[in-house]
Amino acid sequence: MTGRRLPIGIQTFRKIREEDYYYVDKTAYLQRLIDRGTHYFLSRPRRFGKSLLLNTLKELFEGNEALFRGLAIHDDWDWSVRYPVLVLSFGGGIFRRDGDLEEEVAHQLETVERDASILPHSVAPSARFRSVIRSLHERTGQRVVVLVDEYDKPILDALEVPEVARANRDFLRGLYGMVKDCDAHVRFAFLAGVTKFSKVSLFSGLNNLADITLDPRYAAVCGYTDTDLDTVFAAEQYGLDRDKIRAWYNGYNWRGAESVYNPFDILLLFDRREFGAWWFETGTPTFLVDTLLARQVSGVDLDAMIASGDLLSSFDVGEIATEALLFQTGYLTITGTEDLGGKTLYRLGYPNREVRQSLNERLLQAMTPKASQQGTREIELYALLRANDFGGLRTLFESFFASIPHDWHRKNDIARYEGYYASVFYAQFAALGLDVTVEDSSIRGRLDMAVRFNCQMYLFEFKVVELARRGTAMAQLRAKDYAGKYRGRGLPMHLIGVEFSREEKNIVAFDVERA
């Protein structure tokens, strides 16, 4: 043990450095940003260290050298120059009513004016913001550093009240536009938040922002890498399975050579010494699950989405693409890219076990009126699978389908019934954290679902059939020889053909054979 403390929930760079908390050095990234440009934008999911990054920039430009000794940037920074820093942070407010945002901005600007002995020249927030920037430059002789933390929170807070969300968006568009209007007075500007609103809707007045969200050079500017865990946090890994840490929490990628971990997950893991959905449980919004269900997006769909860069940036009030919503909020990440004649498409999928398991569990809970029974079902499913009790498995799934209200069935397009039933199976196994692969391709076709558990393989084929055609699922498993792809693993294999009836809204066949 090093004696260092874990910086759980600490967003203040000074506190981390002065009180001997662990710190993963991100200052080399900051040096590169400052050397190469002046106006930046970054989108990252919540609890990824954005606030700490901005606070580090604040201390750097204010010239607090002692805090940076031993860090990458120390020897290359001119500590003789101190810049005025103007910080706007919307992390602490709630902005669901008319006037909340204007009141908060006025309060923050008033604090800056008081601390710098500046007389307010305007009451209008945007003009007042511009006046503060110019006054700070005039008083200090140095251009101003503008940092905006959680720039989008006033809009996100009000998404369920669209008229307030739009008013907040329009207000912020005018406010942020002042940064460009004051370009001659600005040394450096950095805006950070969870989402990336379209330039037309929010940044039309600040079109000189360099968006580093998907810049591979800055893919790890927030978050911890494997190298960070094995160096900075090496002493904290005692008694923990390193491969399990990676499976549970690694996997977030913004086109970088290396994926990263959410810092909040890692710090909670090292503190509590047990695996849990620490990040997921701190704030998964109900509207996210409601949106997925309303759009008939299943857990299977989430692990195989494809989107363009433009679509991933398509976020606005009332116009939120599913892919953009899930990617920007951290429930999906980039798993690969495709180049189509110069246009890049991104393959999206779950980043790790935490998100796959927890989100599918939440979807299952939302589908049935007795969500409290989900835990009991998971325990029973695990025990039945472990015992290879296939009759019990059929009974369990029949019971689950029977509990789904008929209205839910009617919301699903008949053409999608097979995928709907298959998605329920997938969600049940994924919610257990099992090794699940869907639509696994071979030279003979695509297997609907493969589950690896307890040193065995379970190969599922799903069909929606009329009563007279029962048996087609198992027939396809045999005819296509889907088991052939897995024989080299040397594991016992079970073929499971599951058939559903639209009329009965339940399972009508559950055939099992040993491969």
XYZ file of C-alpha atoms in Angstrom:
515
model
C 0.000 0.000 0.000
C 1.214 3.513 -0.824
C -0.669 5.414 1.853
C -2.281 7.577 -0.815
C -5.975 8.248 -0.733
C -8.525 7.545 -3.446
C -9.951 10.810 -4.908
C -13.554 9.629 -4.959
C -15.778 12.504 -6.036
C -12.958 15.074 -5.782
C -12.862 17.516 -8.678
C -10.362 19.988 -7.221
C -6.832 19.632 -8.573
C -5.288 21.559 -5.657
C -6.854 19.267 -3.056
C -5.655 16.157 -4.874
C -2.090 17.445 -5.135
C -1.765 19.001 -1.697
C -3.436 16.190 0.259
C -1.612 13.296 -1.438
C -4.452 11.689 -3.337
C -3.777 9.480 -6.334
C -3.495 11.508 -9.535
C -3.252 10.275 -13.111
C -1.159 12.867 -14.967
C -3.125 14.373 -17.878
C -0.987 17.490 -18.243
C 0.811 16.296 -21.389
C -2.566 16.467 -23.150
C -3.104 19.986 -21.844
C 0.300 21.086 -23.117
C -0.557 19.789 -26.588
C -3.930 21.547 -26.597
C -2.498 24.871 -25.507
C 0.384 24.709 -27.967
C -1.862 23.932 -30.956
C -4.990 26.027 -30.511
C -7.131 28.308 -28.386
C -10.813 27.265 -28.500
C -11.843 23.689 -27.641
C -14.888 21.554 -27.001
C -15.047 18.109 -25.358
C -17.953 15.732 -24.816
C -17.621 12.875 -22.328
C -20.148 10.935 -20.204
C -20.804 11.939 -16.623
C -18.203 11.163 -13.942
C -15.356 10.864 -16.432
C -13.171 13.590 -14.933
C -14.191 16.602 -17.054
C -14.514 18.919 -14.055
C -11.098 17.895 -12.738
C -9.593 18.518 -16.177
C -10.985 22.050 -16.291
C -9.908 22.748 -12.731
C -6.395 21.601 -13.658
C -6.415 24.103 -16.530
C -7.493 26.826 -14.108
C -4.582 26.161 -11.740
C -2.168 25.928 -14.664
C -3.069 29.279 -16.213
C -3.115 30.926 -12.795
C 0.528 29.889 -12.481
C 0.353 27.727 -9.361
C 3.665 26.015 -10.015
C 3.938 24.018 -6.809
C 0.918 21.929 -7.735
C 2.552 20.759 -10.977
C 5.971 19.711 -9.744
C 6.776 16.247 -10.992
C 4.112 16.359 -13.706
C 4.710 16.221 -17.466
C 3.974 19.889 -18.128
C 6.081 21.418 -15.342
C 9.387 21.943 -17.129
C 7.803 23.280 -20.336
C 5.510 25.914 -18.842
C 6.317 29.606 -18.314
C 5.432 30.060 -14.653
C 6.245 33.770 -14.692
C 3.004 34.554 -16.539
C -0.337 34.462 -14.761
C -3.581 34.691 -16.678
C -7.023 35.768 -15.433
C -9.354 32.762 -15.489
C -13.129 33.062 -15.849
C -15.002 29.890 -14.894
C -18.682 29.226 -15.505
C -19.958 25.986 -13.997
C -23.505 24.693 -14.267
C -22.941 21.464 -12.336
C -24.538 22.616 -9.110
C -27.751 24.191 -10.347
C -31.171 22.891 -11.338
C -32.602 24.555 -14.436
C -36.129 23.262 -14.964
C -38.038 26.529 -14.559
C -38.090 29.760 -16.527
C -35.521 32.167 -15.135
C -33.376 29.609 -13.280
C -30.555 29.829 -15.820
C -30.521 33.633 -16.086
C -30.440 33.902 -12.295
C -27.502 31.476 -12.014
C -25.433 33.204 -14.690
C -26.065 36.606 -13.091
C -24.939 35.231 -9.738
C -21.735 33.731 -11.137
C -20.832 36.897 -13.062
C -21.554 39.026 -10.007
C -19.094 36.897 -8.013
C -16.391 37.384 -10.644
C -17.014 41.136 -10.730
C -16.836 41.418 -6.957
C -13.635 39.388 -6.668
C -11.950 41.425 -9.421
C -13.393 44.783 -8.307
C -15.173 45.252 -11.650
C -18.224 47.489 -11.894
C -21.001 45.843 -13.952
C -21.554 47.667 -17.242
C -24.735 45.830 -18.237
C -27.623 43.884 -16.812
C -28.167 41.741 -19.919
C -26.311 38.458 -19.229
C -24.532 38.101 -22.602
C -23.393 41.718 -22.674
C -22.336 41.452 -19.036
C -20.301 38.322 -19.825
C -18.570 40.158 -22.654
C -17.883 43.141 -20.400
C -16.314 40.938 -17.715
C -13.954 39.306 -20.231
C -12.808 42.661 -21.583
C -12.431 44.191 -18.122
C -10.314 41.291 -16.869
C -8.004 41.715 -19.860
C -7.702 45.456 -19.300
C -7.027 45.156 -15.572
C -4.409 42.407 -15.753
C -2.786 43.039 -19.097
C -3.203 39.353 -19.948
C -5.846 37.809 -22.139
C -8.530 35.798 -20.369
C -8.915 32.029 -20.051
C -12.611 31.020 -20.293
C -13.622 27.623 -18.907
C -17.225 26.364 -19.030
C -18.021 23.188 -17.101
C -21.198 21.189 -17.808
C -22.101 23.688 -20.507
C -25.153 21.617 -21.525
C -26.688 20.845 -18.133
C -29.202 23.712 -18.252
C -30.654 22.110 -21.397
C -30.484 18.505 -20.216
C -32.183 19.357 -16.918
C -35.209 20.647 -18.800
C -35.596 18.028 -21.544
C -38.909 16.913 -20.071
C -40.117 20.539 -20.305
C -39.263 21.271 -23.964
C -40.231 24.952 -23.919
C -37.814 25.603 -21.028
C -35.110 23.471 -22.648
C -35.373 25.492 -25.875
C -35.314 28.782 -23.974
C -32.207 27.667 -22.073
C -30.561 26.565 -25.331
C -31.225 29.906 -26.983
C -29.956 31.792 -23.943
C -26.723 29.778 -23.896
C -26.227 30.267 -27.638
C -26.092 34.008 -27.069
C -23.864 33.659 -24.025
C -21.317 31.337 -25.625
C -21.279 33.468 -28.763
C -19.601 36.184 -26.683
C -16.442 34.051 -26.466
C -15.899 34.496 -30.199
C -16.992 38.123 -30.047
C -14.218 38.673 -27.475
C -11.617 36.697 -29.391
C -9.003 39.466 -29.100
C -9.326 39.279 -25.311
C -9.302 35.463 -24.967
C -6.095 33.478 -24.451
C -7.778 30.057 -24.246
C -11.329 28.678 -24.073
C -12.552 25.209 -23.196
C -16.172 24.040 -22.995
C -16.991 20.575 -21.653
C -20.178 18.624 -21.132
C -21.933 15.304 -21.607
C -23.634 15.922 -24.924
C -22.677 17.550 -28.178
C -25.419 19.818 -29.426
C -25.403 20.636 -33.099
C -23.480 23.740 -34.138
C -26.566 25.255 -35.728
C -28.653 24.953 -32.569
C -26.102 26.028 -29.951
C -22.727 26.991 -31.368
C -23.707 29.047 -34.400
C -22.088 32.046 -32.693
C -19.000 30.093 -31.668
C -18.063 28.269 -34.848
C -14.313 28.411 -34.185
C -14.433 25.671 -31.553
C -12.145 22.709 -32.202
C -14.112 19.601 -31.231
C -11.701 17.023 -29.759
C -14.410 14.529 -28.764
C -13.430 12.012 -31.478
C -9.836 13.137 -31.982
C -7.689 10.013 -31.445
C -4.910 12.151 -29.972
C -7.137 13.039 -27.031
C -9.059 9.783 -26.648
C -7.614 9.273 -23.145
C -7.676 12.904 -21.996
C -10.351 11.744 -19.525
C -10.518 8.277 -17.998
C -7.891 5.752 -16.935
C -5.977 3.458 -19.283
C -4.721 -0.049 -18.579
C -1.261 1.462 -18.171
C -2.606 3.872 -15.544
C -4.094 1.001 -13.570
C -0.916 -1.046 -13.707
C 1.363 1.841 -12.691
C -0.424 4.528 -10.693
C -2.874 2.123 -9.044
C -0.734 -1.017 -8.937
C -0.838 -1.196 -5.139
C -4.644 -1.093 -5.090
C -5.129 -4.221 -7.173
C -4.183 -6.731 -4.498
C -6.784 -9.466 -4.099
C -8.663 -8.419 -7.247
C -8.838 -10.373 -10.509
C -7.154 -8.191 -13.148
C -9.032 -9.777 -16.070
C -12.311 -9.300 -14.225
C -11.546 -5.606 -13.696
C -10.998 -5.244 -17.427
C -14.188 -7.129 -18.356
C -16.328 -5.183 -15.910
C -15.104 -1.651 -16.483
C -12.781 -1.188 -19.470
C -13.981 -0.565 -23.018
C -14.847 3.116 -23.514
C -13.312 4.288 -26.763
C -13.268 7.553 -28.686
C -11.173 6.307 -31.651
C -8.062 5.918 -29.554
C -5.456 3.171 -29.742
C -6.388 2.316 -26.170
C -9.752 2.044 -24.469
C -10.294 3.623 -21.067
C -12.040 3.024 -17.762
C -14.519 5.322 -16.069
C -12.533 6.716 -13.077
C -15.560 6.611 -10.783
C -15.951 2.840 -11.272
C -12.286 2.146 -10.618
C -12.068 4.286 -7.494
C -15.229 2.702 -6.030
C -13.911 -0.767 -6.845
C -10.621 -0.107 -5.058
C -12.443 1.449 -2.117
C -15.134 -1.199 -1.620
C -13.124 -4.177 -2.877
C -16.090 -5.625 -4.744
C -17.503 -5.432 -8.245
C -20.676 -3.485 -8.820
C -22.449 -1.211 -11.273
C -21.108 1.848 -9.456
C -21.337 4.298 -12.355
C -24.614 2.977 -13.754
C -26.384 3.204 -10.413
C -25.506 6.858 -9.817
C -27.828 8.373 -12.349
C -29.206 6.355 -15.262
C -32.158 8.548 -16.285
C -35.629 7.093 -16.518
C -36.169 8.966 -19.779
C -33.365 6.934 -21.386
C -35.097 3.613 -20.701
C -38.482 5.081 -21.607
C -37.058 6.343 -24.915
C -35.608 2.943 -25.791
C -38.882 1.190 -25.064
C -40.943 3.774 -26.943
C -38.686 3.383 -29.988
C -38.735 -0.427 -29.695
C -34.958 -0.594 -29.288
C -33.904 -3.874 -27.692
C -30.774 -4.888 -25.833
C -29.726 -6.879 -28.903
C -30.023 -3.785 -31.118
C -27.740 -1.814 -28.826
C -24.796 -4.129 -29.358
C -24.762 -3.735 -33.143
C -25.562 -0.143 -34.052
C -23.868 1.775 -36.879
C -23.768 5.554 -37.137
C -22.019 8.325 -39.002
C -20.033 11.013 -37.255
C -22.775 13.521 -38.098
C -25.416 11.335 -36.491
C -23.361 10.897 -33.316
C -23.299 14.686 -33.060
C -27.020 15.055 -33.774
C -28.385 16.134 -30.415
C -31.007 18.810 -29.903
C -34.194 19.410 -27.981
C -36.861 17.108 -29.407
C -34.447 15.715 -32.014
C -32.309 13.128 -30.284
C -31.127 10.209 -32.406
C -31.018 6.979 -30.415
C -27.394 6.376 -31.401
C -26.340 9.884 -30.339
C -28.221 9.653 -27.040
C -26.621 6.345 -26.078
C -23.131 7.197 -27.305
C -22.853 10.629 -25.762
C -24.219 9.512 -22.410
C -21.826 6.547 -22.223
C -24.144 3.560 -22.671
C -22.579 2.731 -26.038
C -19.053 3.254 -27.275
C -17.128 2.952 -30.531
C -16.125 -0.656 -31.202
C -14.875 -0.229 -34.775
C -14.988 1.870 -37.928
C -15.897 1.366 -41.584
C -14.567 3.521 -44.422
C -17.163 3.920 -47.185
C -15.545 5.902 -49.963
C -14.020 8.433 -47.605
C -17.003 8.558 -45.237
C -16.388 7.024 -41.826
C -19.089 4.959 -40.154
C -18.784 3.910 -36.536
C -19.789 0.557 -35.113
C -21.260 0.969 -31.654
C -21.651 -1.512 -28.818
C -21.723 -1.882 -25.064
C -18.421 -0.745 -23.514
C -18.271 -3.410 -20.813
C -20.089 -5.847 -18.566
C -21.331 -3.164 -16.187
C -23.349 -1.375 -18.846
C -24.507 -4.482 -20.747
C -25.701 -6.222 -17.603
C -27.262 -3.213 -15.874
C -29.020 -1.679 -18.867
C -30.598 -4.986 -19.896
C -31.745 -5.524 -16.340
C -33.331 -2.080 -16.314
C -35.072 -2.765 -19.627
C -36.509 -6.008 -18.270
C -37.768 -4.248 -15.159
C -39.511 -1.638 -17.287
C -41.259 -4.276 -19.410
C -43.215 -5.952 -16.641
C -45.498 -4.636 -13.908
C -43.673 -6.721 -11.297
C -40.166 -5.352 -11.700
C -39.345 -6.395 -8.139
C -39.411 -10.036 -9.270
C -36.467 -9.541 -11.635
C -33.919 -10.453 -8.953
C -35.755 -13.677 -8.183
C -35.889 -14.559 -11.888
C -32.144 -13.991 -12.246
C -31.343 -16.309 -9.340
C -33.656 -18.983 -10.749
C -32.300 -18.650 -14.304
C -28.717 -19.010 -13.091
C -29.543 -22.118 -11.042
C -31.530 -23.756 -13.862
C -28.794 -23.131 -16.413
C -26.132 -24.436 -14.085
C -28.142 -27.652 -13.624
C -29.042 -27.875 -17.339
C -32.675 -28.022 -16.278
C -34.163 -27.207 -19.676
C -37.718 -27.967 -18.641
C -37.327 -25.460 -15.834
C -35.889 -22.916 -18.269
C -38.925 -23.230 -20.496
C -41.275 -22.775 -17.565
C -39.354 -19.722 -16.363
C -39.501 -17.995 -19.752
C -43.163 -18.917 -20.274
C -43.917 -17.303 -16.937
C -42.022 -14.167 -17.903
C -43.736 -13.776 -21.275
C -47.106 -14.334 -19.623
C -46.377 -11.461 -17.218
C -45.830 -8.943 -20.023
C -48.983 -6.846 -20.527
C -50.833 -7.409 -23.807
C -50.512 -3.710 -24.545
C -46.740 -4.165 -24.762
C -47.182 -6.886 -27.382
C -49.461 -4.632 -29.431
C -46.803 -1.898 -29.492
C -44.426 -4.207 -31.310
C -44.737 -4.424 -35.089
C -45.738 -7.961 -36.151
C -42.818 -8.042 -38.595
C -40.460 -7.622 -35.670
C -41.950 -10.261 -33.400
C -39.103 -12.741 -33.822
C -36.547 -10.116 -32.895
C -38.718 -9.006 -30.009
C -38.946 -12.466 -28.472
C -35.247 -13.079 -29.079
C -34.394 -9.766 -27.418
C -36.202 -10.825 -24.247
C -34.083 -13.981 -24.088
C -30.951 -11.952 -24.727
C -31.802 -9.419 -22.032
C -32.352 -12.152 -19.439
C -28.934 -13.718 -20.053
C -27.145 -10.382 -20.468
C -28.620 -9.149 -17.196
C -26.806 -12.040 -15.503
C -23.505 -10.874 -16.971
C -23.068 -14.070 -18.991
C -20.925 -14.378 -22.123
C -23.574 -13.841 -24.814
C -23.041 -13.488 -28.572
C -25.913 -12.655 -30.924
C -26.165 -13.314 -34.664
C -22.828 -15.093 -34.718
C -21.834 -15.596 -38.352
C -20.372 -18.687 -39.973
C -20.111 -19.911 -43.568
C -23.506 -21.571 -43.102
C -25.421 -18.568 -41.799
C -26.112 -16.636 -38.612
C -26.847 -18.277 -35.292
C -29.347 -16.233 -33.300
C -27.631 -16.497 -29.923
C -24.737 -18.342 -28.299
C -24.200 -18.445 -24.543
C -21.011 -19.686 -22.923
C -21.482 -20.650 -19.296
C -20.093 -23.155 -16.836
C -17.669 -24.548 -19.468
C -20.552 -25.333 -21.827
C -22.037 -23.791 -24.972
C -25.750 -23.164 -25.461
C -26.764 -22.435 -29.071
C -30.195 -20.840 -29.534
C -32.316 -20.447 -32.664
C -35.590 -18.482 -32.414
C -38.614 -18.700 -34.701
C -42.100 -17.249 -34.763
C -44.222 -20.050 -36.234
C -47.759 -21.090 -36.961
C -48.912 -24.107 -35.012
C -48.611 -26.430 -38.029
C -44.951 -25.634 -38.582
C -43.470 -26.382 -35.221
C -39.981 -27.849 -35.175
C -38.425 -25.475 -37.722
C -36.033 -23.877 -35.219
C -34.356 -27.162 -34.309
C -34.419 -28.248 -37.951
C -32.452 -25.148 -38.877
C -29.923 -25.732 -36.107
C -29.264 -29.202 -37.501
C -29.349 -28.289 -41.188
C -26.994 -25.332 -40.838
C -24.679 -27.193 -38.453
C -24.185 -24.065 -36.364
C -22.433 -26.213 -33.767
C -19.569 -26.795 -36.205
C -18.053 -23.403 -35.478
C -17.739 -24.217 -31.786
C -16.550 -27.834 -31.827
C -12.926 -26.802 -31.713
C -13.421 -25.398 -28.233
C -13.901 -28.870 -26.812
C -16.921 -27.834 -24.740
C -20.215 -29.705 -24.322
C -22.827 -28.120 -26.595
C -26.598 -27.905 -26.397
C -28.826 -26.985 -29.339
C -31.977 -25.154 -28.236
C -34.763 -24.391 -30.708
C -37.282 -21.926 -29.290
C -40.528 -21.181 -31.121
C -43.139 -18.548 -30.376
C -46.746 -17.994 -31.331
C -48.080 -14.518 -32.040
C -51.564 -15.701 -31.230
C -50.631 -17.245 -27.878
C -47.991 -14.572 -27.158
C -45.747 -17.189 -25.651
C -43.437 -20.133 -26.259
C -44.978 -23.077 -28.107
C -41.839 -25.197 -28.526
C -38.593 -25.516 -26.588
C -36.584 -28.344 -28.161
C -33.180 -29.356 -26.803
C -30.523 -31.683 -28.219
C -26.941 -32.425 -27.273
C -24.662 -31.536 -30.210
